[in-house]
XYZ file of C-alpha atoms in Angstrom:
658
model
C 29.841 19.661 -28.791
C 29.210 18.160 -32.214
C 25.614 17.343 -33.101
C 24.784 14.991 -35.971
C 21.158 15.178 -37.039
C 21.439 12.364 -39.603
C 18.005 11.920 -41.173
C 15.973 13.767 -38.534
C 13.619 16.454 -39.823
C 13.491 20.000 -38.505
C 10.151 19.305 -36.867
C 11.596 16.273 -35.091
C 14.585 18.267 -33.866
C 12.256 20.950 -32.504
C 10.114 18.351 -30.785
C 13.266 16.955 -29.206
C 14.036 20.464 -27.943
C 10.645 20.736 -26.288
C 11.080 17.275 -24.770
C 14.398 18.418 -23.303
C 13.236 21.789 -21.981
C 10.063 20.474 -20.319
C 11.785 18.378 -17.592
C 14.403 21.107 -17.030
C 11.687 23.658 -16.272
C 9.916 21.195 -13.998
C 13.167 20.648 -12.097
C 13.729 24.369 -11.709
C 10.220 24.685 -10.298
C 10.939 21.863 -7.835
C 14.008 23.695 -6.556
C 11.915 26.812 -5.961
C 9.316 24.768 -4.067
C 12.057 23.167 -2.015
C 13.441 26.549 -0.967
C 9.909 27.646 -0.099
C 9.469 24.596 2.097
C 6.499 23.360 0.066
C 8.167 20.038 -0.789
C 10.552 18.031 1.355
C 13.074 16.362 -0.940
C 14.264 16.369 -4.534
C 16.776 14.293 -6.488
C 17.879 16.576 -9.279
C 18.861 15.473 -12.753
C 19.807 18.950 -13.969
C 22.646 18.577 -16.435
C 21.788 14.952 -17.245
C 18.491 15.385 -19.104
C 19.849 14.462 -22.540
C 20.346 10.858 -21.445
C 16.825 10.232 -20.146
C 15.120 12.168 -22.938
C 17.282 10.945 -25.804
C 17.186 7.301 -24.770
C 13.427 7.304 -24.178
C 12.678 8.937 -27.515
C 14.812 6.258 -29.206
C 12.750 3.399 -27.768
C 9.402 2.250 -29.097
C 6.453 3.320 -26.915
C 5.502 -0.287 -26.143
C 8.973 -1.217 -24.885
C 9.798 -1.276 -21.189
C 12.135 1.250 -19.612
C 13.512 0.885 -16.081
C 14.745 4.327 -14.933
C 16.503 5.681 -11.864
C 15.554 8.569 -9.569
C 17.208 11.268 -11.715
C 15.429 10.279 -14.914
C 12.496 12.686 -14.931
C 12.940 12.867 -18.700
C 11.914 9.229 -19.047
C 8.584 9.913 -17.379
C 7.895 13.162 -19.234
C 8.948 11.693 -22.586
C 6.476 8.874 -21.995
C 3.841 11.619 -21.603
C 2.924 11.041 -17.976
C 0.940 14.146 -16.969
C 2.779 16.483 -14.610
C -0.261 16.578 -12.333
C 0.063 12.846 -11.672
C 3.827 13.061 -11.254
C 3.503 15.911 -8.782
C 0.793 14.030 -6.936
C 3.145 11.059 -6.719
C 5.983 13.181 -5.350
C 3.662 14.619 -2.702
C 2.061 11.324 -1.745
C -1.389 12.180 -3.067
C -4.048 9.776 -4.267
C -3.620 10.870 -7.887
C -0.061 9.531 -7.820
C 0.960 5.979 -8.598
C 1.622 4.482 -5.165
C -1.259 5.738 -2.988
C 1.234 7.683 -0.904
C 3.306 4.589 -0.121
C 6.536 5.256 -1.950
C 8.566 8.274 -2.890
C 9.562 10.180 -6.033
C 10.200 7.816 -8.946
C 9.881 4.545 -7.041
C 6.869 3.382 -9.005
C 5.890 1.690 -12.202
C 3.162 2.131 -14.766
C 2.094 -0.631 -17.115
C 0.256 1.982 -19.173
C 3.519 3.801 -19.854
C 5.733 0.689 -19.824
C 7.869 2.101 -17.010
C 9.181 0.050 -14.077
C 10.608 2.197 -11.309
C 13.560 1.405 -9.106
C 13.847 0.549 -5.446
C 16.386 2.369 -3.302
C 18.935 -0.429 -3.572
C 19.897 0.751 -7.100
C 21.094 -2.522 -8.612
C 18.119 -4.903 -8.513
C 16.187 -3.382 -11.436
C 18.871 -4.580 -13.861
C 17.869 -8.195 -13.234
C 14.195 -7.269 -13.549
C 15.004 -5.960 -17.027
C 16.440 -9.352 -17.993
C 13.167 -11.050 -17.040
C 11.143 -8.565 -19.066
C 13.417 -9.136 -22.050
C 13.252 -12.909 -21.607
C 9.452 -12.780 -21.827
C 9.685 -10.748 -25.042
C 12.202 -13.163 -26.515
C 10.122 -16.222 -25.603
C 7.124 -14.640 -27.319
C 9.128 -13.602 -30.389
C 8.011 -9.998 -29.968
C 11.181 -8.359 -31.402
C 11.392 -5.814 -28.600
C 14.225 -4.238 -26.657
C 14.327 -3.324 -22.964
C 16.204 -0.320 -21.605
C 17.471 -0.211 -18.021
C 19.330 2.662 -16.357
C 21.938 2.499 -13.633
C 24.617 4.757 -12.228
C 28.369 4.314 -12.084
C 28.101 3.702 -8.334
C 25.733 0.778 -8.787
C 28.179 -0.903 -11.168
C 30.099 -1.883 -8.040
C 27.160 -3.982 -6.861
C 26.885 -7.693 -7.522
C 23.504 -7.118 -9.167
C 25.263 -5.336 -12.043
C 27.483 -8.316 -12.761
C 24.770 -10.930 -12.298
C 22.235 -9.214 -14.538
C 24.627 -8.548 -17.419
C 26.053 -12.051 -17.179
C 22.592 -13.646 -17.371
C 21.590 -11.377 -20.259
C 24.782 -12.279 -22.093
C 24.487 -16.032 -21.522
C 20.831 -16.009 -22.597
C 21.261 -13.461 -25.410
C 18.566 -11.178 -24.052
C 17.724 -7.897 -25.851
C 18.610 -5.486 -23.034
C 20.332 -2.119 -23.235
C 22.206 -1.561 -19.971
C 22.741 2.197 -19.769
C 25.187 3.605 -17.221
C 24.822 7.264 -16.319
C 28.372 8.062 -15.249
C 27.892 11.398 -13.521
C 31.133 11.426 -11.584
C 29.931 10.832 -8.045
C 27.925 8.268 -6.067
C 26.660 10.708 -3.450
C 30.126 12.037 -2.449
C 32.252 9.101 -3.634
C 34.176 10.027 -6.804
C 34.818 7.578 -9.614
C 38.464 7.296 -8.532
C 37.217 5.510 -5.416
C 34.550 3.534 -7.253
C 36.420 1.584 -9.939
C 39.897 1.132 -11.402
C 39.198 0.552 -15.099
C 39.575 3.441 -17.534
C 36.072 3.017 -18.909
C 33.051 1.193 -17.544
C 32.120 0.386 -21.138
C 35.270 -1.750 -21.292
C 33.683 -4.145 -18.825
C 31.461 -5.336 -21.661
C 34.394 -7.309 -23.070
C 34.396 -9.535 -20.005
C 30.829 -10.579 -20.776
C 31.425 -11.054 -24.487
C 29.112 -8.197 -25.423
C 29.411 -4.827 -27.117
C 30.156 -1.758 -25.024
C 30.187 1.891 -26.017
C 31.106 5.097 -24.248
C 29.301 8.210 -25.492
C 28.745 11.860 -24.613
C 25.729 11.746 -22.328
C 25.145 15.488 -22.692
C 24.744 15.271 -26.464
C 21.062 14.639 -27.021
C 21.448 13.464 -30.609
C 24.377 11.162 -29.851
C 22.367 9.501 -27.098
C 19.318 9.210 -29.327
C 21.135 7.789 -32.357
C 23.205 5.350 -30.283
C 20.209 3.925 -28.440
C 18.130 3.914 -31.631
C 20.788 2.019 -33.567
C 21.398 -0.559 -30.865
C 17.714 -1.062 -30.059
C 16.949 -1.643 -33.738
C 19.772 -4.166 -33.957
C 19.007 -6.190 -30.822
C 15.337 -6.471 -31.723
C 16.379 -8.550 -34.719
C 19.461 -10.193 -33.203
C 18.697 -10.487 -29.470
C 21.700 -9.742 -27.272
C 22.588 -7.298 -24.497
C 24.681 -4.166 -24.997
C 26.310 -1.791 -22.542
C 26.322 1.991 -22.999
C 28.283 4.312 -20.734
C 26.961 7.871 -20.931
C 29.470 10.410 -19.654
C 27.765 13.263 -17.818
C 27.914 15.149 -14.542
C 25.673 15.680 -11.543
C 25.617 19.422 -10.963
C 23.351 19.313 -7.924
C 23.641 17.318 -4.702
C 22.808 13.643 -4.452
C 19.644 15.151 -3.093
C 19.411 18.837 -2.408
C 20.118 18.657 1.331
C 23.524 17.028 0.795
C 24.935 19.878 -1.286
C 28.011 19.754 -3.543
C 30.861 21.089 -1.387
C 32.896 17.979 -2.128
C 32.989 18.799 -5.874
C 35.933 20.957 -7.106
C 34.727 24.222 -8.649
C 36.608 23.647 -11.897
C 34.527 20.532 -12.530
C 31.336 22.475 -11.964
C 32.495 25.165 -14.401
C 33.575 22.660 -17.033
C 30.336 20.752 -17.023
C 28.202 23.861 -16.859
C 29.682 24.792 -20.238
C 28.507 21.391 -21.506
C 24.926 21.839 -20.313
C 22.736 19.628 -22.532
C 19.827 22.064 -22.809
C 21.808 25.210 -23.683
C 24.182 23.262 -25.954
C 21.347 21.786 -27.975
C 19.550 25.119 -28.058
C 22.661 26.844 -29.445
C 23.016 24.157 -32.079
C 19.425 24.596 -33.270
C 19.807 28.351 -33.421
C 23.114 28.088 -35.283
C 21.503 25.755 -37.822
C 18.538 28.145 -38.112
C 16.173 25.417 -37.051
C 15.181 27.345 -33.934
C 14.691 31.085 -33.965
C 15.928 32.870 -30.815
C 12.525 34.342 -30.128
C 10.988 30.873 -30.085
C 12.932 30.145 -26.904
C 10.874 32.665 -24.958
C 7.725 31.432 -26.698
C 8.487 27.935 -25.412
C 9.120 29.158 -21.876
C 5.984 31.304 -21.892
C 4.012 28.267 -23.020
C 5.492 25.760 -20.580
C 5.911 27.733 -17.356
C 2.206 28.597 -16.800
C 1.287 24.957 -17.489
C 3.812 23.790 -14.923
C 2.577 26.325 -12.372
C -1.016 25.257 -12.891
C -0.373 21.502 -12.676
C 1.876 21.861 -9.632
C -0.640 23.957 -7.730
C -3.445 21.622 -8.694
C -1.535 18.675 -7.262
C -0.477 20.538 -4.136
C -4.094 21.414 -3.459
C -5.222 17.795 -3.667
C -6.462 16.472 -0.317
C -4.237 14.207 1.718
C -4.847 10.497 1.525
C -7.301 9.192 4.118
C -5.632 6.242 5.804
C -7.506 2.977 6.171
C -5.928 0.004 7.903
C -7.829 -2.645 5.973
C -6.897 -1.093 2.634
C -3.231 -1.050 3.589
C -3.232 -4.662 4.761
C -5.208 -5.939 1.785
C -2.991 -4.223 -0.772
C 0.069 -6.195 0.290
C -1.263 -8.968 -1.959
C -2.992 -9.247 -5.302
C -6.614 -10.218 -4.583
C -7.076 -13.863 -5.446
C -9.807 -16.420 -4.837
C -8.488 -19.928 -5.529
C -10.554 -22.504 -7.350
C -9.592 -25.650 -5.482
C -9.033 -28.824 -7.493
C -9.644 -32.258 -5.924
C -7.895 -34.485 -8.451
C -9.387 -37.248 -10.564
C -10.549 -39.333 -7.600
C -7.761 -41.857 -8.068
C -4.916 -42.019 -5.522
C -1.436 -43.410 -6.109
C 1.414 -44.117 -3.700
C 4.165 -41.568 -4.288
C 7.336 -40.473 -2.613
C 7.422 -36.914 -1.294
C 9.821 -35.864 -4.086
C 7.720 -37.533 -6.777
C 4.632 -35.697 -5.559
C 6.514 -32.411 -5.941
C 7.635 -33.408 -9.405
C 4.084 -34.422 -10.334
C 2.665 -31.100 -9.186
C 5.336 -29.210 -11.068
C 4.767 -31.191 -14.265
C 0.996 -30.739 -14.166
C 1.440 -27.004 -13.562
C 3.748 -26.767 -16.572
C 1.021 -28.410 -18.641
C -1.668 -26.153 -17.216
C 0.239 -22.863 -17.577
C 1.995 -22.462 -20.947
C 3.502 -19.223 -19.600
C 5.219 -20.974 -16.671
C 9.033 -20.889 -16.708
C 11.300 -22.952 -14.451
C 14.700 -21.538 -13.520
C 17.492 -22.881 -11.362
C 20.970 -24.325 -11.243
C 21.339 -27.710 -12.962
C 17.577 -28.218 -13.357
C 17.513 -28.932 -17.115
C 19.382 -31.922 -18.570
C 20.742 -32.907 -15.158
C 17.257 -32.783 -13.627
C 18.273 -30.864 -10.514
C 20.498 -32.084 -7.694
C 17.509 -33.908 -6.186
C 16.122 -34.972 -9.599
C 12.798 -33.189 -9.105
C 12.868 -31.912 -12.700
C 14.347 -35.048 -14.262
C 12.969 -35.389 -17.801
C 11.367 -31.947 -17.812
C 13.646 -30.457 -20.446
C 12.748 -33.280 -22.833
C 9.027 -32.734 -22.227
C 8.854 -28.933 -22.099
C 12.009 -27.733 -23.817
C 15.089 -25.870 -22.639
C 13.413 -22.521 -23.259
C 10.957 -23.251 -20.419
C 13.231 -25.332 -18.184
C 16.224 -23.049 -17.842
C 19.599 -23.784 -16.343
C 20.936 -20.626 -14.755
C 24.381 -19.337 -13.878
C 25.173 -19.183 -10.163
C 23.392 -15.902 -9.548
C 20.402 -16.204 -7.247
C 19.753 -12.464 -7.070
C 19.586 -12.073 -10.835
C 17.281 -15.044 -11.258
C 14.827 -13.883 -8.595
C 14.859 -10.439 -10.223
C 14.292 -12.070 -13.606
C 11.297 -13.841 -12.108
C 9.774 -10.488 -11.222
C 10.524 -9.219 -14.715
C 8.789 -12.243 -16.229
C 5.742 -11.543 -14.066
C 5.652 -7.893 -15.141
C 5.637 -9.061 -18.754
C 2.963 -11.738 -18.467
C 4.726 -14.895 -17.281
C 4.823 -17.118 -14.204
C 8.012 -18.615 -12.813
C 9.179 -21.229 -10.356
C 12.737 -20.719 -9.135
C 14.619 -23.541 -7.482
C 17.103 -22.644 -4.795
C 19.484 -25.575 -4.937
C 19.437 -25.473 -1.141
C 17.321 -23.162 1.006
C 20.563 -21.957 2.608
C 21.596 -20.319 -0.682
C 18.585 -18.007 -0.682
C 20.690 -15.407 1.119
C 22.226 -14.605 -2.270
C 18.801 -13.468 -3.506
C 17.433 -12.096 -0.243
C 17.108 -8.450 -1.274
C 15.172 -9.302 -4.410
C 12.747 -11.410 -2.376
C 12.031 -9.205 0.628
C 12.261 -5.810 -1.083
C 11.222 -6.439 -4.680
C 8.919 -9.466 -4.800
C 7.287 -8.748 -1.452
C 6.647 -5.026 -1.847
C 5.901 -4.468 -5.527
C 2.145 -5.002 -5.356
C 1.804 -2.781 -2.299
C 3.872 -0.054 -3.955
C 2.274 0.181 -7.390
C -0.152 -2.677 -7.871
C 2.132 -4.996 -9.834
C 1.939 -8.587 -8.643
C 4.970 -10.857 -8.510
C 3.848 -14.225 -9.862
C 6.864 -16.131 -8.559
C 7.274 -19.330 -6.539
C 10.624 -20.051 -4.897
C 11.278 -23.689 -4.089
C 13.352 -24.131 -0.934
C 14.869 -27.595 -0.292
C 15.412 -27.292 3.437
C 16.105 -29.122 6.649
C 18.571 -31.269 8.540
C 18.871 -34.986 9.201
C 21.410 -35.858 6.531
C 24.650 -34.679 8.161
C 25.079 -31.919 5.601
C 26.333 -29.270 8.025
C 25.705 -25.542 8.531
C 25.174 -24.470 4.914
C 23.023 -27.279 3.490
C 20.690 -28.002 6.410
C 18.932 -24.859 7.563
C 15.188 -24.483 7.726
C 14.954 -20.723 7.483
C 11.243 -20.007 7.187
C 11.368 -17.330 9.913
C 13.440 -15.132 7.605
C 10.355 -14.771 5.432
C 7.296 -15.184 7.647
C 7.845 -11.687 9.060
C 7.921 -10.085 5.598
C 4.508 -8.759 4.511
C 3.783 -9.471 0.864
C 5.140 -13.015 0.858
C 3.222 -16.232 1.310
C 5.056 -19.132 2.961
C 4.064 -22.813 2.854
C 5.731 -25.897 4.333
C 4.102 -29.236 3.418
C 4.768 -32.338 5.510
C 3.134 -35.026 3.342
C 3.360 -36.036 -0.316
C -0.269 -35.048 -0.929
C 0.233 -31.622 0.581
C 3.547 -31.245 -1.225
C 1.734 -31.618 -4.527
C -1.367 -29.684 -3.532
C 0.408 -26.719 -2.003
C 2.868 -26.470 -4.901
C 0.096 -26.380 -7.498
C -1.811 -23.870 -5.370
C 1.301 -21.719 -5.028
C 1.853 -21.709 -8.789
C -1.783 -20.791 -9.430
C -1.557 -17.930 -6.920
C -0.464 -14.626 -8.537
C 1.458 -13.625 -5.403
C 5.038 -14.550 -4.417
C 5.171 -17.823 -2.502
C 8.131 -19.288 -0.621
C 7.681 -23.067 -0.854
C 9.649 -25.127 1.663
C 10.232 -28.809 0.920
C 12.097 -30.999 3.385
C 15.053 -32.818 1.837
C 14.988 -35.655 4.387
C 11.452 -36.531 3.309
C 12.223 -36.687 -0.420
C 12.873 -40.431 -0.584
C 11.928 -41.591 2.919
C 8.243 -40.649 2.954
C 5.583 -42.399 0.855
C 1.843 -41.807 0.924
C -1.316 -41.705 -1.147
C -1.430 -38.718 -3.505
C -4.438 -37.645 -5.594
C -3.907 -38.020 -9.322
C -4.530 -35.116 -11.699
C -4.840 -31.462 -10.827
C -4.927 -31.142 -7.057
C -4.612 -28.060 -4.873
C -4.579 -27.390 -1.134
C -5.834 -24.073 0.147
C -2.995 -21.828 1.251
C -3.601 -20.677 4.813
C -5.605 -23.717 5.887
C -4.265 -26.103 8.549
C -4.935 -29.832 8.790
C -5.953 -31.715 11.920
C -3.677 -34.743 11.652
C -4.941 -36.485 14.774
C -7.692 -35.439 17.147
C -7.133 -35.489 20.898
C -8.268 -34.005 24.187
C -5.207 -33.870 26.480
C -2.726 -31.683 24.633
C -2.311 -29.866 21.332
C 0.878 -30.004 19.271
C 0.988 -27.165 16.759
C 3.610 -27.915 14.155
C 4.578 -28.109 10.478
C 7.167 -29.698 8.212
C 9.330 -32.331 9.854
C 7.754 -31.491 13.205
C 4.589 -33.285 12.101
C 6.449 -36.599 11.862
C 8.205 -36.138 15.195
C 4.800 -35.426 16.745
C 3.265 -38.531 15.181
C 6.136 -40.622 16.508
C 5.573 -39.213 19.986
C 1.822 -39.877 19.846
C 2.386 -43.448 18.669
C 4.828 -44.014 21.520
C 2.346 -42.649 24.089
C -1.103 -44.078 23.350
C -2.103 -43.253 26.937
C -2.012 -39.531 26.026
C -4.735 -38.091 23.811
C -2.664 -35.868 21.528
C -4.172 -33.494 18.992
C -1.730 -32.710 16.181
C -2.259 -29.636 14.024
C -0.215 -29.391 10.839
C -0.248 -25.715 9.901
C 0.956 -26.408 6.330
C 0.962 -22.656 5.635
C 2.914 -20.164 7.737
C 1.991 -16.943 5.985
C -0.946 -16.715 6.180
C -1.428 -19.254 8.951
C -4.637 -20.800 10.231
C -5.074 -19.116 13.599
C -8.659 -20.272 13.946
C -7.858 -23.987 13.799
C -4.949 -23.640 16.222
C -6.952 -21.543 18.678
C -9.884 -23.954 18.581
C -7.570 -26.865 19.357
C -5.922 -25.143 22.305
C -9.281 -24.080 23.747
C -10.351 -27.719 23.551
C -7.294 -29.345 25.148
C -6.121 -26.579 27.507
C -2.456 -27.433 26.913
C -0.278 -26.746 23.917
C 3.243 -26.954 22.604
C 4.629 -25.600 19.356
C 7.194 -27.823 17.649
C 9.440 -26.768 14.781
C 12.845 -27.647 13.361
C 14.087 -24.073 13.146
C 16.142 -22.664 16.015
C 14.303 -21.509 19.118
C 14.972 -17.794 19.433
C 12.744 -15.718 17.127
C 11.556 -18.846 15.349
C 8.034 -18.830 13.936
C 6.919 -20.722 17.027
C 7.299 -17.528 19.050
C 4.635 -15.864 16.878
C 2.340 -18.850 17.285
C 2.760 -18.895 21.063
C 2.126 -15.147 21.310
C -1.082 -15.447 19.298
C -2.349 -18.475 21.224
C -1.568 -16.838 24.579
C -3.412 -13.700 23.541
C -6.536 -15.585 22.477
C -6.535 -18.643 24.733
C -5.254 -17.393 28.090
C -8.534 -18.082 29.896
C -8.654 -21.622 28.530
C -5.161 -22.963 29.231
C -4.011 -25.004 32.234
C -0.296 -24.527 31.621
C 2.008 -22.133 29.790
C 2.104 -22.672 26.065
C 5.536 -24.080 25.370
C 7.984 -24.318 22.487
C 10.171 -27.184 21.385
C 12.710 -26.111 18.799
C 16.272 -26.759 17.690
C 19.265 -25.359 19.544
C 20.333 -21.774 19.011
C 23.424 -22.879 17.130
C 24.365 -23.509 13.518
C 23.419 -26.949 12.203
C 26.353 -29.315 12.885
C 27.562 -31.969 10.444
C 28.307 -34.862 12.798
C 25.189 -37.018 13.060
C 25.400 -37.220 16.846
C 25.733 -33.471 17.165
C 22.941 -33.023 14.638
C 20.574 -35.271 16.608
C 21.344 -33.252 19.715
C 20.718 -30.026 17.784
C 17.298 -31.002 16.472
C 14.086 -30.312 18.377
C 13.140 -33.980 18.208
C 15.784 -34.788 20.831
C 13.959 -32.620 23.377
C 10.329 -33.342 22.519
C 9.896 -36.136 25.061
C 11.200 -33.959 27.899
C 9.234 -30.911 26.826
C 5.996 -32.887 26.675
C 6.641 -34.371 30.101
C 7.130 -30.920 31.625
C 3.990 -29.595 29.920
C 1.770 -32.510 30.978
C 2.957 -32.402 34.603
C 2.377 -28.683 34.971
């Protein structure tokens, strides 16, 4: 192994040695504890330390790094105390996740580290959002994100690098190619000779280097980071290394041929660097034992201190509250003037006013800039706010949602437009596992709103007509709103953007140009989680939202002989249980109406709650009226039959006759 010190001083080289030995000794201690049964699991990075240590030392301390679960050297090189790391690994209060997440699945704003989730690929898109924020602010910073050769097979790898390339974002994508993804060898993972060669397909630079050579890793990352700070662009580095332990210790390494183990043992990064320093007379042999004698007692002491920490005392209210960033909205009532607006224009108005209010708000979506979006909600925005804030995106929903989280981590807000709510499946993992859980895991809020043009009624068929709110209402950490009027469309959108938590904002496509109403001018917000009594009545309660509100109004107008109380929930997560319960207690009969399909729709949750709290007050079973349990058909006749509105009259008749 050839080491090139370049202009590094002897003291720097010795400090690098200490930075390399420290995580190795910690790992060896973890393996002892594992055999003793004092810890339950460990993902070893033995043999790969040069990558994490060298790359981290090459970055500036105020630049973000997004590591994987074998990158202990990132955390130690950023000087996170071992006591806190050990507490994290053991689920103690002195860790970073309050016992809620494992090993290195955490972040620390203090140390500019953003940990992974178990799905491996999503953090690459988060890195693009962090880098975008730096670029927008002109900060001249680089972002470093780690991944493994296995994760390069995931779509997240492609999407993130493609976005970074198209937007010229200063991201170093670092692949640790350690030979195996659990037991799957590289021969079954990809066909190309070098993963670094993939860079050519994105029009960016790619390099393959010796990942066990500490100085080669350091100098490569240092050179590229220095360059992309001044000329923002992504680069791809493939670090060749080898995983000499199991994927995690329980899985073992029986699938690895012995000759590979022997070959890579001879390339051990710690012993190789140590031999180099001794050969160059930078490190005296006796100093090796001095270093061990200094480090080992410190490790023993910090480990025991953490192990002796008391277990976390569980508290239900703390757990529930920590799903969201605490936030008390300051409601805005507008200027006092009201203007007739279409539903779509009210959305556009709320979005425009929010862009004016929040200079750190970024809009992202397909065709939203010069074209103005497929529904023209953002028409004219790029001229008013600039293309740097109103950003056309490639077709890569997962990467853009991940970028939204990255923007939030680095001080920005974002609104992401799904061209159709149906397409959200492409970004589902980022929403339900990254946006929704990040605050609960390590206290980082996700200041992201996702606009969801939804709903049937236009003959658009199975993939442009779904109203899929139930996919998200069951996910703790998300807020979900579904306005039915132009005023609420504006007010809930502005409230969602103000809110520092992730909000899924449904907007019904059929209402865009068909519904007009009075809308308050100026800044106007509607409290998330607060229902609206649309019409008061005494005979029956209709609990509904979205398009269901208009079907219910049509029914009430057709039947003036029935005193119908209509409750528009407006928000589905959280939802206004108190208003709904009060209505049902008053009328004694209730039906829940929604456009989504019947089985496991959000109406089932509403009915369960109302039955639990209103059983003594009701004169009939609480019923549901929903769309058929089929896909949404294209033919208008089939679509009318599919929709809940075609069965509302019958359902109400059954309920009232009970």
